[in-house]
Amino acid sequence: AQTIHQWPVAEIKAVGSPLSLGCTIKGKSSPNLYWYWQATGGTLQQLFYSITVGQVESVVQLNLSASRPKDDQFILSTEKLLLSHSGFYLCAWSDITEVFFGKGTRLTVV
Amino acid sequence: GDKVKQSPSALSLQEGTNSALRCNFSIAATTVQWFLQNPRGSLINLFYLVPGTKENGRLKSAFDSKESYSTLHIRDAQLEDSGTYFCAAETTGGNNKLTFGQGTVLSVIP
């Protein structure tokens, strides 16, 4: 069975500090990978997607970047956090049909 | 305007009663997914639908691509059904990009 693991579970970071969030998928070869963002009390918005190692497409510009260094790993990062980056970040995978989400990382920027 | 419009935005149900949630699409949805987001934030997959109907226990969902809507019926509501229900539509063009509705916050009361 496929498992998706996100880290960290939660972060409190200062404005202007760097950020790195990670996601690992096990049990699935060459999945499509996604990053989604959810503001508190809001809906989910896709940020990035990747269909293969080294290839990442940006969907929404939020001063964030993503990378896929390995087939099973997806990283979300920024060098300088903004207050508006606060929220819930979810990694997801699909096999071109149904999309499955990780448990998310709750980010608070202060 | 909203590409995926969910209604109602909030709902309070007596335990044991039935209700229906709805999503209307102003985009050409090809598939629909329904999720339940629990208080911790995890998204639980409820249904993945191509046009048609699916049933799972006390839940039943339908997707009509011609009339551009989807419904989620909850029968005999239980306390553990409480949470936020999201529908999400995928359109042609690939990458499994899901456009989410704003969610329905469901509270089941004893």
Coordinates of C-alpha atoms in Angstrom, one line a residue:
Chain A
A1 CA 0.0 0.0 0.0
Q2 CA 1.1 3.5 -0.7
T3 CA 2.0 5.8 2.1
I4 CA 2.7 9.5 2.1
H5 CA 4.7 11.2 4.8
Q6 CA 5.1 14.9 5.4
W7 CA 7.5 16.7 7.6
P8 CA 7.5 18.6 9.8
V9 CA 4.0 18.3 11.3
A10 CA 4.1 22.0 12.3
E11 CA 6.4 25.0 12.2
I12 CA 6.5 28.4 13.7
K13 CA 8.9 30.6 11.8
A14 CA 9.9 34.3 11.7
V15 CA 9.2 36.6 8.8
G16 CA 12.2 36.6 6.5
S17 CA 13.5 33.2 7.6
P18 CA 13.9 30.3 5.2
L19 CA 11.6 27.3 5.0
S20 CA 11.8 23.8 3.8
L21 CA 8.9 21.3 3.9
G22 CA 9.2 17.8 2.7
C23 CA 7.1 14.9 1.4
T24 CA 7.9 11.3 0.7
I25 CA 5.8 8.7 -1.0
K26 CA 6.4 5.0 -0.5
G27 CA 4.9 2.1 -2.4
K28 CA 4.3 3.9 -5.7
S29 CA 6.7 4.2 -8.6
S30 CA 6.7 7.5 -10.6
P31 CA 3.7 9.1 -9.0
N32 CA 2.4 12.6 -10.0
L33 CA 3.2 14.8 -7.0
Y34 CA 1.5 18.0 -5.9
W35 CA 1.7 20.8 -3.3
Y36 CA -1.5 22.4 -2.1
W37 CA -2.0 25.3 0.3
Q38 CA -4.9 26.1 2.6
A39 CA -5.4 29.3 4.4
T40 CA -7.1 29.0 7.8
G41 CA -10.8 28.3 7.3
G42 CA -10.3 28.4 3.5
T43 CA -10.2 26.2 0.5
L44 CA -7.3 24.3 -1.0
Q45 CA -5.3 25.7 -3.8
Q46 CA -2.7 23.8 -5.9
L47 CA 0.7 25.4 -5.9
F48 CA 3.0 23.0 -7.8
Y49 CA 2.9 19.7 -9.6
S50 CA 5.5 17.3 -10.8
I51 CA 5.2 14.3 -13.1
T52 CA 8.8 13.2 -13.0
V53 CA 12.2 13.7 -11.2
G54 CA 13.6 17.2 -11.8
Q55 CA 10.5 18.6 -13.4
V56 CA 8.2 20.9 -11.5
E57 CA 5.5 23.2 -12.8
S58 CA 4.3 26.2 -10.9
V59 CA 0.5 26.8 -10.8
V60 CA 0.3 29.8 -8.5
Q61 CA 3.1 32.3 -7.7
L62 CA 3.4 32.8 -4.0
N63 CA 7.2 33.4 -3.6
L64 CA 7.7 29.7 -3.1
S65 CA 9.6 27.1 -5.0
A66 CA 9.4 23.3 -5.3
S67 CA 11.8 20.6 -6.3
R68 CA 11.7 16.9 -6.9
P69 CA 15.2 15.6 -6.2
K70 CA 14.1 11.9 -6.2
D71 CA 11.2 9.9 -7.6
D72 CA 9.6 9.6 -4.2
Q73 CA 10.4 13.1 -2.7
F74 CA 8.9 16.5 -3.2
I75 CA 10.3 19.6 -1.4
L76 CA 8.7 23.0 -0.9
S77 CA 10.9 25.9 0.1
T78 CA 11.5 29.6 0.2
E79 CA 14.4 31.7 1.2
K80 CA 12.3 34.5 2.8
L81 CA 9.0 33.8 4.5
L82 CA 6.2 36.3 4.4
L83 CA 3.3 36.6 6.9
S84 CA 1.0 35.5 4.0
H85 CA 2.7 32.1 3.8
S86 CA 1.0 31.0 7.0
G87 CA -1.4 28.2 6.5
F88 CA -1.7 24.5 6.0
Y89 CA 0.5 22.8 3.3
L90 CA -0.5 19.5 1.9
C91 CA 1.5 17.2 -0.3
A92 CA -0.5 14.9 -2.6
W93 CA 0.1 12.1 -5.1
S94 CA -1.9 10.5 -7.9
D95 CA -1.6 7.8 -10.5
I96 CA -3.4 10.0 -13.0
T97 CA -6.8 9.2 -11.5
E98 CA -7.6 9.7 -7.8
V99 CA -5.6 12.2 -5.7
F100 CA -4.4 11.2 -2.2
F101 CA -3.2 13.7 0.4
G102 CA -0.7 13.6 3.2
K103 CA -1.5 14.8 6.7
G104 CA -0.1 18.2 6.1
T105 CA 2.2 20.7 7.8
R106 CA 0.8 23.6 9.7
L107 CA 2.9 26.8 9.2
T108 CA 2.7 29.9 11.3
V109 CA 4.8 32.8 10.3
V110 CA 5.2 35.4 13.0
Chain B
G1 CA -16.8 34.0 -9.7
D2 CA -16.3 30.6 -8.0
K3 CA -15.5 27.9 -10.4
V4 CA -16.7 25.3 -7.9
K5 CA -19.6 26.5 -5.8
Q6 CA -20.5 24.4 -2.7
S7 CA -23.8 24.6 -0.8
P8 CA -24.6 25.0 1.9
S9 CA -21.6 26.6 3.5
A10 CA -22.5 25.2 6.9
L11 CA -25.0 22.7 8.1
S12 CA -26.2 21.4 11.5
L13 CA -27.8 17.9 11.5
Q14 CA -29.5 16.0 14.2
E15 CA -28.0 12.6 14.7
G16 CA -29.9 10.0 12.7
T17 CA -31.2 12.4 10.0
N18 CA -30.3 12.7 6.3
S19 CA -29.0 15.5 4.2
A20 CA -27.4 16.4 0.9
L21 CA -24.5 18.6 -0.1
R22 CA -24.1 20.0 -3.5
C23 CA -21.4 21.3 -5.9
N24 CA -22.1 23.3 -9.0
F25 CA -19.4 23.7 -11.6
S26 CA -18.8 26.6 -13.9
I27 CA -15.9 24.7 -15.4
A28 CA -16.0 21.6 -17.6
A29 CA -15.4 19.0 -14.9
T30 CA -14.4 15.6 -16.1
T31 CA -14.1 13.9 -12.7
V32 CA -15.1 14.8 -9.2
Q33 CA -13.6 13.9 -5.8
W34 CA -15.3 14.3 -2.4
F35 CA -13.2 14.7 0.7
L36 CA -13.9 15.0 4.4
Q37 CA -11.4 17.1 6.3
N38 CA -11.2 16.2 10.0
P39 CA -10.4 18.6 12.8
R40 CA -6.7 17.8 12.6
G41 CA -6.7 18.8 8.9
S42 CA -6.3 15.4 7.2
L43 CA -8.3 14.9 4.0
I44 CA -10.1 11.6 3.8
N45 CA -11.0 10.4 0.4
L46 CA -14.8 9.7 0.2
F47 CA -15.5 9.3 -3.5
Y48 CA -13.8 9.5 -6.9
L49 CA -16.4 9.9 -9.6
V50 CA -16.6 9.9 -13.4
P51 CA -20.2 10.8 -14.5
G52 CA -22.5 8.5 -12.6
T53 CA -23.3 7.4 -9.1
K54 CA -21.4 5.6 -6.3
E55 CA -22.5 4.4 -2.8
N56 CA -20.4 3.5 0.2
G57 CA -22.2 2.7 3.4
R58 CA -24.3 5.7 4.5
L59 CA -22.8 7.9 1.8
K60 CA -24.0 8.2 -1.8
S61 CA -22.6 10.5 -4.4
A62 CA -23.6 11.4 -7.9
F63 CA -21.9 13.4 -10.7
D64 CA -23.7 14.8 -13.7
S65 CA -21.2 16.3 -16.1
K66 CA -23.9 17.6 -18.5
E67 CA -25.7 19.5 -15.9
S68 CA -22.4 20.4 -14.2
Y69 CA -23.1 19.4 -10.6
S70 CA -22.4 16.8 -8.0
T71 CA -24.1 15.7 -4.8
L72 CA -23.2 14.0 -1.7
H73 CA -26.0 12.4 0.3
I74 CA -25.5 11.4 4.0
R75 CA -28.0 9.0 5.5
D76 CA -28.5 8.4 9.2
A77 CA -25.9 11.0 10.2
Q78 CA -23.5 10.1 13.0
L79 CA -21.4 12.3 15.3
E80 CA -18.2 11.1 13.5
D81 CA -19.5 12.5 10.2
S82 CA -18.8 16.0 11.6
G83 CA -16.1 18.0 9.7
T84 CA -15.6 20.0 6.5
Y85 CA -16.7 18.4 3.3
F86 CA -14.9 19.5 0.1
C87 CA -15.7 18.6 -3.5
A88 CA -13.0 19.1 -6.1
A89 CA -13.3 19.0 -9.8
E90 CA -10.7 18.0 -12.4
T91 CA -10.9 19.4 -15.9
T92 CA -9.3 18.2 -19.2
G93 CA -5.8 19.4 -19.7
G94 CA -4.3 17.0 -17.3
N95 CA -2.0 17.0 -14.4
N96 CA -4.9 16.1 -12.1
K97 CA -5.3 19.7 -11.1
L98 CA -8.1 19.8 -8.6
T99 CA -10.2 22.9 -8.3
F100 CA -11.8 22.8 -4.8
G101 CA -15.0 24.3 -3.6
Q102 CA -15.2 26.4 -0.4
G103 CA -16.3 23.5 1.7
T104 CA -19.4 22.7 3.8
V105 CA -18.9 22.6 7.5
L106 CA -21.1 19.9 8.9
S107 CA -21.9 19.6 12.6
V108 CA -23.8 16.5 13.7
I109 CA -25.5 17.1 17.1
P110 CA -26.8 14.4 19.5

